[in-house]
CSV table of N, CA, C and O in Angstrom, one decimal:
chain,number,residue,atom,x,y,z
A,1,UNK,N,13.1,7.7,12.6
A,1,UNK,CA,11.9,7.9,11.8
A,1,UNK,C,11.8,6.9,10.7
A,1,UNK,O,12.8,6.5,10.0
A,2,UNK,N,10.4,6.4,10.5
A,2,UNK,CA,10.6,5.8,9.2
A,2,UNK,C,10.0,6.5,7.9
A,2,UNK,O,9.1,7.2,8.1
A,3,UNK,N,10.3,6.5,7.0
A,3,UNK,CA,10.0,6.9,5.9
A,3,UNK,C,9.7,5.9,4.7
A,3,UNK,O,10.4,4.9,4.5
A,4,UNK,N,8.3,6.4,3.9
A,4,UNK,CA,8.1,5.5,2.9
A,4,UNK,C,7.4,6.1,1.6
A,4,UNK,O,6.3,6.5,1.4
A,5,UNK,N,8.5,6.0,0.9
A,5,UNK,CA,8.5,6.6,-0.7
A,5,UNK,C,7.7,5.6,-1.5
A,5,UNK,O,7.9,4.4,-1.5
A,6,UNK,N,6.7,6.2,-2.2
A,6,UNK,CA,5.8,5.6,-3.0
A,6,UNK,C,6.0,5.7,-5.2
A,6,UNK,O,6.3,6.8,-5.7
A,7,UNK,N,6.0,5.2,-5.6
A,7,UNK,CA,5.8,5.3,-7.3
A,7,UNK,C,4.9,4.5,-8.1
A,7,UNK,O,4.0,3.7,-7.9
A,8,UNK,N,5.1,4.8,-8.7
A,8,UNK,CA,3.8,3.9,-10.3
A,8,UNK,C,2.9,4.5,-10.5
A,8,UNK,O,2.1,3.9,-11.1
A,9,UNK,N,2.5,5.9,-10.2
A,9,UNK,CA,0.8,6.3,-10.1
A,9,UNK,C,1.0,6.7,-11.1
A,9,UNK,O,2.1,6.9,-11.6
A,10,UNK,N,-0.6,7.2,-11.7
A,10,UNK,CA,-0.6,8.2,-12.7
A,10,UNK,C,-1.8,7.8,-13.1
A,10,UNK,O,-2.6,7.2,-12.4
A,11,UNK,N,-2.1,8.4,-14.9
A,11,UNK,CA,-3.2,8.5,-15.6
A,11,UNK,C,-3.2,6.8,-16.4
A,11,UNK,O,-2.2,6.3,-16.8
A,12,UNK,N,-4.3,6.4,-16.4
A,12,UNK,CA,-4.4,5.3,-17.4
A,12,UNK,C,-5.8,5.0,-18.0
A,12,UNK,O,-6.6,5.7,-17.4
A,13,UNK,N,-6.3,4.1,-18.9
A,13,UNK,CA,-7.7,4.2,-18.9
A,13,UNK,C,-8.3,2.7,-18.6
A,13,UNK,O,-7.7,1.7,-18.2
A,14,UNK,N,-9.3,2.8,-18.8
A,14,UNK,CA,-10.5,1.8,-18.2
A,14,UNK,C,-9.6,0.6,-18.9
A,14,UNK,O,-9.1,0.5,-20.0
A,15,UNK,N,-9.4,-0.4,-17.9
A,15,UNK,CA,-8.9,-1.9,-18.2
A,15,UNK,C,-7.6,-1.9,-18.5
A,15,UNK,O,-7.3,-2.9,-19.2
A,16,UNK,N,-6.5,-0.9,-18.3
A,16,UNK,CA,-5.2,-0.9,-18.0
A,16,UNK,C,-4.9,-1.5,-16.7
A,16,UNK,O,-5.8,-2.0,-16.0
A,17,UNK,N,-3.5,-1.4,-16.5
A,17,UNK,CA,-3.1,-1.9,-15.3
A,17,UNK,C,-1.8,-0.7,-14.9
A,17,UNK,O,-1.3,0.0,-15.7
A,18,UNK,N,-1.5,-0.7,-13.8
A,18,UNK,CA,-0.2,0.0,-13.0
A,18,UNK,C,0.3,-0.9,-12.0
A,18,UNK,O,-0.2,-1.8,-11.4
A,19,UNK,N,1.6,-0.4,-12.1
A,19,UNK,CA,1.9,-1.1,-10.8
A,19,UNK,C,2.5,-0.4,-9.7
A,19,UNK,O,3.7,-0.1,-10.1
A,20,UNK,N,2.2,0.1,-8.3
A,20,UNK,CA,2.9,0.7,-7.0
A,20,UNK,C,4.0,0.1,-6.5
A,20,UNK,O,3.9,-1.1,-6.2
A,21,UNK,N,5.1,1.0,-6.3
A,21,UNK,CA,5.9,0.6,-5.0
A,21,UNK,C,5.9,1.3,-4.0
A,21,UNK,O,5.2,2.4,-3.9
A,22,UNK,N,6.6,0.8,-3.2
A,22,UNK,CA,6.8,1.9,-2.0
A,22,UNK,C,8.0,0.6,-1.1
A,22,UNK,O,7.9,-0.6,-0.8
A,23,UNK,N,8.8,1.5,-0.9
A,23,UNK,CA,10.2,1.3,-0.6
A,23,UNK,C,10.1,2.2,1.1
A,23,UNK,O,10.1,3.4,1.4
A,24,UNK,N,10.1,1.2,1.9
A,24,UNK,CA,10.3,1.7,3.5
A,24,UNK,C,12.1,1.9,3.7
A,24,UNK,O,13.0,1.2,3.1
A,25,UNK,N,12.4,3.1,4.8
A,25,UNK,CA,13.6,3.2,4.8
A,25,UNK,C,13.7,4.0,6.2
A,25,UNK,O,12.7,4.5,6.5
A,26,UNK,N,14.7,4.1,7.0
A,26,UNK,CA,14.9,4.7,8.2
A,26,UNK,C,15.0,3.7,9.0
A,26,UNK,O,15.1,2.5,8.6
A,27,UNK,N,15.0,4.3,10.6
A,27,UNK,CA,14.9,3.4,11.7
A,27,UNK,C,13.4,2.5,11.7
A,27,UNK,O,12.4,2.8,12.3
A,28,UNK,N,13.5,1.2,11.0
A,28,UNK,CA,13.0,0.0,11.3
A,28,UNK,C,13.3,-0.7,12.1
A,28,UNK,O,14.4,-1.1,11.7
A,29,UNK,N,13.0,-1.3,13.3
A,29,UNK,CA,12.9,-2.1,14.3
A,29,UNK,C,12.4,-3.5,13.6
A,29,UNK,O,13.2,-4.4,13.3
A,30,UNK,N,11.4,-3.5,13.5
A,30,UNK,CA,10.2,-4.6,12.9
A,30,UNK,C,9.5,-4.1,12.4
A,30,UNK,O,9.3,-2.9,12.4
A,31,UNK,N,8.7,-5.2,11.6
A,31,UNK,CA,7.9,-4.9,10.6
A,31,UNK,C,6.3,-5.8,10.6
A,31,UNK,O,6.2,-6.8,9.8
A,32,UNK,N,5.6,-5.6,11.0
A,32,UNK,CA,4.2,-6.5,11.3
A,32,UNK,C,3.5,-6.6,10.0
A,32,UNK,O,2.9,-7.7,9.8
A,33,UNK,N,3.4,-5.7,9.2
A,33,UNK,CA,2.7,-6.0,7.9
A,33,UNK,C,2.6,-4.6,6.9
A,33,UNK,O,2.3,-3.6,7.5
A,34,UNK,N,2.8,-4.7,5.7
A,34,UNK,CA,2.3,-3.5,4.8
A,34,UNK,C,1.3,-4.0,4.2
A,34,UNK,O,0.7,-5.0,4.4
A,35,UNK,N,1.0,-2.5,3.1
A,35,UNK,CA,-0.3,-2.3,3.2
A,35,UNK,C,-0.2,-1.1,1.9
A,35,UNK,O,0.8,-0.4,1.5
A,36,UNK,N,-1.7,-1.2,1.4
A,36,UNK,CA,-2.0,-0.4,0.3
A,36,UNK,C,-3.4,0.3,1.1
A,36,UNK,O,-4.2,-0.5,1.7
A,37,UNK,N,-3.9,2.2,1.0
A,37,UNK,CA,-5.0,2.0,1.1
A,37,UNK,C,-5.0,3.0,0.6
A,37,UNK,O,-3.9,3.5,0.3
A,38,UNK,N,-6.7,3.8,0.1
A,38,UNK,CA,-6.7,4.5,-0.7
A,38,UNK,C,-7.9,5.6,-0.5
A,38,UNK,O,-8.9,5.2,0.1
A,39,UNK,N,-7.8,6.8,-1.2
A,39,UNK,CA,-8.8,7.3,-0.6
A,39,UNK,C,-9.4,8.6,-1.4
A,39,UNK,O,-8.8,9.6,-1.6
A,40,UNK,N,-10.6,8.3,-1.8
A,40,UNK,CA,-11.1,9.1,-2.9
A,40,UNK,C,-11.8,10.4,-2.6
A,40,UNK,O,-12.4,10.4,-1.5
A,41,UNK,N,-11.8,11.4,-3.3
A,41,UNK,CA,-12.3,12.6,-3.0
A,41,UNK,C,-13.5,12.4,-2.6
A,41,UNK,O,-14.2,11.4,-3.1
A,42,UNK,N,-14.1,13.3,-1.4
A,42,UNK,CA,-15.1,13.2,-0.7
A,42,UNK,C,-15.0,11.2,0.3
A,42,UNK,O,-16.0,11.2,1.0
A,43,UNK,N,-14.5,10.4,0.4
A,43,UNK,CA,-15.0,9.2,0.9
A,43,UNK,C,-13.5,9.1,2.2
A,43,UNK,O,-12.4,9.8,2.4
A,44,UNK,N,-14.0,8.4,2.5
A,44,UNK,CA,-12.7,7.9,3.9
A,44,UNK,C,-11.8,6.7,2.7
A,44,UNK,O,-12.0,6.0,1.7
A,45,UNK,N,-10.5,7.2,4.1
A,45,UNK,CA,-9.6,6.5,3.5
A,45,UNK,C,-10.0,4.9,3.4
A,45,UNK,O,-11.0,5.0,4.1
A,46,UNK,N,-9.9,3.7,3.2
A,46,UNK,CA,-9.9,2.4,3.0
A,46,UNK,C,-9.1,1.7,2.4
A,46,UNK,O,-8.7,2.1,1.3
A,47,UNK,N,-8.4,-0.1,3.2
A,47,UNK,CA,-7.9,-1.0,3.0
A,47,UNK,C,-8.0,-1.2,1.3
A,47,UNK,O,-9.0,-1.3,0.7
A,48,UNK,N,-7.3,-1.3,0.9
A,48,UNK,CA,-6.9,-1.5,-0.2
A,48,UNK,C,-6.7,-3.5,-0.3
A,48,UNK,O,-7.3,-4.4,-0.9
A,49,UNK,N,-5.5,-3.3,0.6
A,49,UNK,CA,-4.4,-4.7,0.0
A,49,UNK,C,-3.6,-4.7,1.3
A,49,UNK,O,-3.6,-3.6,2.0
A,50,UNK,N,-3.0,-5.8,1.9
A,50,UNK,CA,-2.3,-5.5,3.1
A,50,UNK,C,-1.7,-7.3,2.6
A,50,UNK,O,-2.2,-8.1,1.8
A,51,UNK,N,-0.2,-7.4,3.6
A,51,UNK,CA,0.6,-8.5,3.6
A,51,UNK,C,1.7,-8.6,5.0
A,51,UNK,O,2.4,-7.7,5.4
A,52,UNK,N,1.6,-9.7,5.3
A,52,UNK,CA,2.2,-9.6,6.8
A,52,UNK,C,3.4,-10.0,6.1
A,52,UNK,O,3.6,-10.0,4.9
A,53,UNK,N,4.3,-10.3,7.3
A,53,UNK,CA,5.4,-10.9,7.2
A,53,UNK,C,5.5,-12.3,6.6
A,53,UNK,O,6.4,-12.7,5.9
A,54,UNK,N,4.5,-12.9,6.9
A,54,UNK,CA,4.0,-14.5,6.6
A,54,UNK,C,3.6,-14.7,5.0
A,54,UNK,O,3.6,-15.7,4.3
A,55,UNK,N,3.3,-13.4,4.7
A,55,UNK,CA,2.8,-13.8,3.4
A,55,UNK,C,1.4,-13.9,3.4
A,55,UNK,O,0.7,-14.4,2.6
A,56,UNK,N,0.9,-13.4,4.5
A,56,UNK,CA,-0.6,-13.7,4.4
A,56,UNK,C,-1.2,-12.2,4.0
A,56,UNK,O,-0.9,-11.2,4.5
A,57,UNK,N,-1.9,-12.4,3.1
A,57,UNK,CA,-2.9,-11.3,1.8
A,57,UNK,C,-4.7,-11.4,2.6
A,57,UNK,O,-5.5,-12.2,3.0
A,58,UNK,N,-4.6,-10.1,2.4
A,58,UNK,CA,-6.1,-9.7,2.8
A,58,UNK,C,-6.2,-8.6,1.4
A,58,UNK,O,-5.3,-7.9,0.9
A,59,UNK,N,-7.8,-8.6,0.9
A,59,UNK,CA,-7.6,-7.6,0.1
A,59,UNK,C,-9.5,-7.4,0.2
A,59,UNK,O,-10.4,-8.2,0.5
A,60,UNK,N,-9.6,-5.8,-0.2
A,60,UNK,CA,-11.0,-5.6,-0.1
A,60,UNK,C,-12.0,-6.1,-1.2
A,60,UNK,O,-11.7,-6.5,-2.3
A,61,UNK,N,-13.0,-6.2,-0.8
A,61,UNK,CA,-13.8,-7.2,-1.8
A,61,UNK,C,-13.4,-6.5,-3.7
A,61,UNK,O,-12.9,-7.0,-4.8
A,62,UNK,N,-13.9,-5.2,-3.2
A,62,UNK,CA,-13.8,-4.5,-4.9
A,62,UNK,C,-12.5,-4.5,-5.2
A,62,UNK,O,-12.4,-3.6,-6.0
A,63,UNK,N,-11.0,-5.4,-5.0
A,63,UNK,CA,-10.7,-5.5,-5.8
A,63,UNK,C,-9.7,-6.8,-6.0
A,63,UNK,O,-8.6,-6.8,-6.6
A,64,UNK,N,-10.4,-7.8,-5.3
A,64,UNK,CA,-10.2,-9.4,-5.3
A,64,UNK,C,-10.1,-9.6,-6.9
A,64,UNK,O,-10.6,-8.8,-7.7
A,65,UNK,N,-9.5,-10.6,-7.1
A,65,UNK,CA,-9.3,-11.0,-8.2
A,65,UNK,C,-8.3,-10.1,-9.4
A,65,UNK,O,-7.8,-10.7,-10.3
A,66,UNK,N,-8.2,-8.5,-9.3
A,66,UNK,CA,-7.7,-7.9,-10.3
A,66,UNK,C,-6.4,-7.0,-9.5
A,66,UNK,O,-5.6,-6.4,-10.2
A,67,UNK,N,-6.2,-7.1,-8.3
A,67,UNK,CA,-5.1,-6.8,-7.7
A,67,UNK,C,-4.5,-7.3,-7.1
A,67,UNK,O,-4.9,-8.0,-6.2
A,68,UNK,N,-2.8,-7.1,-7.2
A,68,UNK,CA,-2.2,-8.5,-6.0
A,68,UNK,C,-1.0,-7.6,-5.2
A,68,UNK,O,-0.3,-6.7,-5.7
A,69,UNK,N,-0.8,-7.9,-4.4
A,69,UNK,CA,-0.4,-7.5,-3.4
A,69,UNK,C,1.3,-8.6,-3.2
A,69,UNK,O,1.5,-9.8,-3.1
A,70,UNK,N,2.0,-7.6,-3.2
A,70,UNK,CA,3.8,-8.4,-2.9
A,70,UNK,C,4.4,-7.8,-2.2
A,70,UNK,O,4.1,-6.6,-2.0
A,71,UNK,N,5.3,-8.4,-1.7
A,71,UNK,CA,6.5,-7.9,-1.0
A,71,UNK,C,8.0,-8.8,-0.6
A,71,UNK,O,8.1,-9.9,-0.1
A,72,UNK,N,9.0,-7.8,-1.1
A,72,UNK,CA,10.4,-7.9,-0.6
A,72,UNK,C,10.7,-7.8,0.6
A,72,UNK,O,10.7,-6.6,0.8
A,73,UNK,N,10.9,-8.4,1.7
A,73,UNK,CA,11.1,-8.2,2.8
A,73,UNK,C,12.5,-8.0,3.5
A,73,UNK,O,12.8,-7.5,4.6
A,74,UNK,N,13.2,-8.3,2.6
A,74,UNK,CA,15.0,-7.9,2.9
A,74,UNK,C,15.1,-6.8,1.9
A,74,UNK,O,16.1,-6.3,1.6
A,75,UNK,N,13.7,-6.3,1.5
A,75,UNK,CA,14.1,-4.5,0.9
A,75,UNK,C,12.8,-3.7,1.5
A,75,UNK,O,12.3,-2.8,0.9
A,76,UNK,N,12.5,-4.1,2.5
A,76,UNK,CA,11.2,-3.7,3.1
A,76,UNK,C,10.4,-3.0,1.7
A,76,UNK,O,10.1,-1.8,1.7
A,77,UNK,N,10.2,-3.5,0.9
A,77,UNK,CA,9.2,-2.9,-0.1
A,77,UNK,C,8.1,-3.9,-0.2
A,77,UNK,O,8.0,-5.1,0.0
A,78,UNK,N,7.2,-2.9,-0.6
A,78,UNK,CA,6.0,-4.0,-1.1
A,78,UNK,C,5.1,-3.3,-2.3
A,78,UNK,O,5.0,-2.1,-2.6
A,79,UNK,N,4.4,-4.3,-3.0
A,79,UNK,CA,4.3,-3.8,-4.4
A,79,UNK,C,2.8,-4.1,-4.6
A,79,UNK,O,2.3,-4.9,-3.8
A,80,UNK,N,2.0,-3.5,-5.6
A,80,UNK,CA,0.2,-3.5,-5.6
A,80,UNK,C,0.3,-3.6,-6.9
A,80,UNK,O,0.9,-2.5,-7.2
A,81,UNK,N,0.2,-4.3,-8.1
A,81,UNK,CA,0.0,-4.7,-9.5
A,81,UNK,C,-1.3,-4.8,-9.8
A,81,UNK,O,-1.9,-5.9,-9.8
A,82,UNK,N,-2.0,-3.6,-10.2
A,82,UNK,CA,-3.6,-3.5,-10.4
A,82,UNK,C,-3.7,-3.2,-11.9
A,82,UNK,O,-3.1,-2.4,-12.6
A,83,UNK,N,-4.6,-4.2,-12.1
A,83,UNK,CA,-5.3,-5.1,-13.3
A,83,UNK,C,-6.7,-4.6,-13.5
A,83,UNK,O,-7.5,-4.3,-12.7
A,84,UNK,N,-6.8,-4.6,-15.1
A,84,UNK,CA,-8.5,-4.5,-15.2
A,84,UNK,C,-8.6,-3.5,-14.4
A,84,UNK,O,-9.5,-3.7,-13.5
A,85,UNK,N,-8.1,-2.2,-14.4
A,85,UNK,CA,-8.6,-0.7,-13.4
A,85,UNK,C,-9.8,0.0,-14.2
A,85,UNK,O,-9.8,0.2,-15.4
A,86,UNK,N,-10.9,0.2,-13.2
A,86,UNK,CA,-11.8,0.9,-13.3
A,86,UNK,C,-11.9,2.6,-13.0
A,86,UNK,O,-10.9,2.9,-12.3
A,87,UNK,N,-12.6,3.4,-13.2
A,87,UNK,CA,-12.5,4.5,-12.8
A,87,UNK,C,-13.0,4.3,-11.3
A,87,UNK,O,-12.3,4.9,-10.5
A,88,UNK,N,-13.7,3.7,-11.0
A,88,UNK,CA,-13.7,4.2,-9.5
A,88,UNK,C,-12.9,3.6,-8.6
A,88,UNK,O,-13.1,3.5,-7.4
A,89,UNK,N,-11.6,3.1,-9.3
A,89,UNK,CA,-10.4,2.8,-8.6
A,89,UNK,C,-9.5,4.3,-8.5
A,89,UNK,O,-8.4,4.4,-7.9
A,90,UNK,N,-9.9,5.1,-9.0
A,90,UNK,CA,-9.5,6.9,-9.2
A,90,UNK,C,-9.3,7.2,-7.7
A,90,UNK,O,-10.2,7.4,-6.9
A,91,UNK,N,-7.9,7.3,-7.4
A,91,UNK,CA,-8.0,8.0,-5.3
A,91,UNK,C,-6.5,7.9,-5.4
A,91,UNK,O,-5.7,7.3,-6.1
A,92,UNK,N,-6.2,8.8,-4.4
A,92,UNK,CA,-4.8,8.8,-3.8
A,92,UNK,C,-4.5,7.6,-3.2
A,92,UNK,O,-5.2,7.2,-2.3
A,93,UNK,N,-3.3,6.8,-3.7
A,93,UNK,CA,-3.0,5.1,-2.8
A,93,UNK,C,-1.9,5.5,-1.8
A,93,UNK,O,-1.0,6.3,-2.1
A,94,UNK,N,-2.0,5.0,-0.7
A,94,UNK,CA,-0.8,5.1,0.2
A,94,UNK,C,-0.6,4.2,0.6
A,94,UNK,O,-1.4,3.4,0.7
A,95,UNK,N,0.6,4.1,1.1
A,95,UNK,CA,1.2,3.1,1.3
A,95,UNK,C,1.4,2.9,2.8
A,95,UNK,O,1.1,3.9,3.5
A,96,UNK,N,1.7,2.0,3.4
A,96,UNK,CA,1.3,1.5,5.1
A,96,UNK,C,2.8,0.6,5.5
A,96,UNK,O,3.5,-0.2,5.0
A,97,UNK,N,2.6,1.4,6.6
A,97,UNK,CA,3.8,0.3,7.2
A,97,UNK,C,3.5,0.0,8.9
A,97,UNK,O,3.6,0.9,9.7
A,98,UNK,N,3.1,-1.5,9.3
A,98,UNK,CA,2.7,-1.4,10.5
A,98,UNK,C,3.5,-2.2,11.1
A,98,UNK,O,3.5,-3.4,11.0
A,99,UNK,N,4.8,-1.2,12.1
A,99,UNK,CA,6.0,-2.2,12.9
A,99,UNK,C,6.2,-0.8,14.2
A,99,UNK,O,5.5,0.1,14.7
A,100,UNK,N,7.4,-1.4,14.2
A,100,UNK,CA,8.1,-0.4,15.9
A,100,UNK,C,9.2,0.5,14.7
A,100,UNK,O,9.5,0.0,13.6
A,101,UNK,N,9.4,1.3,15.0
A,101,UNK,CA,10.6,2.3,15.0
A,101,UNK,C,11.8,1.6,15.6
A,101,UNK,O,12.7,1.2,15.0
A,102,UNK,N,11.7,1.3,17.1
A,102,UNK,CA,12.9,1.1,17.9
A,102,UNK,C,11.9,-0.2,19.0
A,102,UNK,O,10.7,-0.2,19.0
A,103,UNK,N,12.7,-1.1,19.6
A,103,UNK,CA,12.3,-1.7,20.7
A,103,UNK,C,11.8,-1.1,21.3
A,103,UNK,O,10.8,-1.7,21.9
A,104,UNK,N,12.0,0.2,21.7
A,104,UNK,CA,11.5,0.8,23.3
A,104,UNK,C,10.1,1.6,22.4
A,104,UNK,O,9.2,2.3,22.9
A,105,UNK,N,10.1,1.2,21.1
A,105,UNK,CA,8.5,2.1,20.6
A,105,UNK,C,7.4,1.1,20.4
A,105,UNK,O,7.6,0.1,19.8
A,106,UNK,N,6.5,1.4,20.8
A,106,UNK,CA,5.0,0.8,20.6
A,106,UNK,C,4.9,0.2,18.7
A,106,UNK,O,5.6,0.4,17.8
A,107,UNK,N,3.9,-0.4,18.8
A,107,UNK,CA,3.9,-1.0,16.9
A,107,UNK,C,3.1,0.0,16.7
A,107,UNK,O,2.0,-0.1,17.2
A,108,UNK,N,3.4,0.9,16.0
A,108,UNK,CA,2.5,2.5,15.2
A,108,UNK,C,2.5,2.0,13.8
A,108,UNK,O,3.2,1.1,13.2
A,109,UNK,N,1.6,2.7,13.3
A,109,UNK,CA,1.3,3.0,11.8
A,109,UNK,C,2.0,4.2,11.0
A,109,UNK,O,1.8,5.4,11.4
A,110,UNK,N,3.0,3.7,9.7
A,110,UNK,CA,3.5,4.7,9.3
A,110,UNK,C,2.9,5.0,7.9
A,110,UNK,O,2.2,4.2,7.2
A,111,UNK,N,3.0,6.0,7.5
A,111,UNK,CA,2.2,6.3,6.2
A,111,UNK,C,3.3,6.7,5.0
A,111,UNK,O,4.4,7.0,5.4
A,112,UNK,N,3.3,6.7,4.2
A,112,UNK,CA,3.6,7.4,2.5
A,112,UNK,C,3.1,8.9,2.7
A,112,UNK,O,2.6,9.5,3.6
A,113,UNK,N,3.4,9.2,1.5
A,113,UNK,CA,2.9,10.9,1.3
A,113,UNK,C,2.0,10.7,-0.3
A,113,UNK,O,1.9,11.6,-1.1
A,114,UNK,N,1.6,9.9,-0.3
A,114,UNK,CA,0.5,9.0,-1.3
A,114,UNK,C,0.6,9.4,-2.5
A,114,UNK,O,0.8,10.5,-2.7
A,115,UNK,N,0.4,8.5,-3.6
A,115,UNK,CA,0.1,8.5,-4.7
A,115,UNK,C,-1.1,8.2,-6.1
A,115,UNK,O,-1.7,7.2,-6.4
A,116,UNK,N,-1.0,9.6,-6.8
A,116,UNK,CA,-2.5,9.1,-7.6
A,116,UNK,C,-2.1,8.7,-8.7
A,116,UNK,O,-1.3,8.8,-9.6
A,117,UNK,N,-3.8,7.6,-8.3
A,117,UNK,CA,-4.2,6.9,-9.6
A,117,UNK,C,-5.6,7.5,-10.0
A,117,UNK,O,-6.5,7.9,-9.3
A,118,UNK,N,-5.3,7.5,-11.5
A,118,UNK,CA,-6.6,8.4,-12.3
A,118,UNK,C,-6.7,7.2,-13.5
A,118,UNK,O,-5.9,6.7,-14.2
A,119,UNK,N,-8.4,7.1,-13.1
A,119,UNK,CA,-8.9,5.6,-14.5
A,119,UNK,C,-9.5,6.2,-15.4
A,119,UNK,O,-10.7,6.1,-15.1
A,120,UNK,N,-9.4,6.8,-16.2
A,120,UNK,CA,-10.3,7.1,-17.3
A,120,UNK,C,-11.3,6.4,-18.3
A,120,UNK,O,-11.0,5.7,-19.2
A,121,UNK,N,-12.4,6.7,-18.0
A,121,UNK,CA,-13.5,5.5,-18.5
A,121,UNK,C,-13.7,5.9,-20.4
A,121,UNK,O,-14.4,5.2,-21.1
């Protein structure tokens, strides 16, 4: 099983910053890419922030420029350093891990048990 512990959330106000981890641990096989996404009361979950192995960054439009996306890959962790937060950055963030468990497993999507951020305007 893999497991992925998340931190940094919490309360802050308009034009603060925080910063997430999330630390993967268990039966890893591989690892294809992590990922931040997030998901606000009443709305679907959505892409946040994502980083392959390569180092290659995708991030959603609303929050280009004020969020960055890292990762340790000999600590399978990866980190979301968000800048200039707005309230409607306000949603539970979870954290993503998209690899195999074992050789003999398909590449599945693993999740966090997520964490909130609250922007106070």
């Amino acid at each position: 099983q893999v497991q992925l512990v998340e931190s940094g959330g919490g309360l802050v106000q308009a034009g603060g910053s925080l910063r997430l981890s999330c630390a993967a641990s268990g039966s890893i096989f591989s690892v294809d890419a992590m990922g931040w996404y997030r998901q606000a009361p009443g709305k679907a979950r959505e892409l946040v922030a994502s980083i392959t192995n390569y180092g290659t960054t995708a991030y959603a439009d609303s929050v280009k420029g004020r969020f960055t996306i890292s990762r340790d890959n000999a600590k399978n962790t990866v980190y979301l350093q968000m800048n200039s937060l707005k309230p409607e950055d306000t949603a539970v963030y979870y954290c993503n891990l998209r690899g195999r468990s074992s050789i003999f497993r398909p590449v599945g999507d693993y999740w966090g048990q997520g964490t909130q951020v609250t922007v106070s305007s």
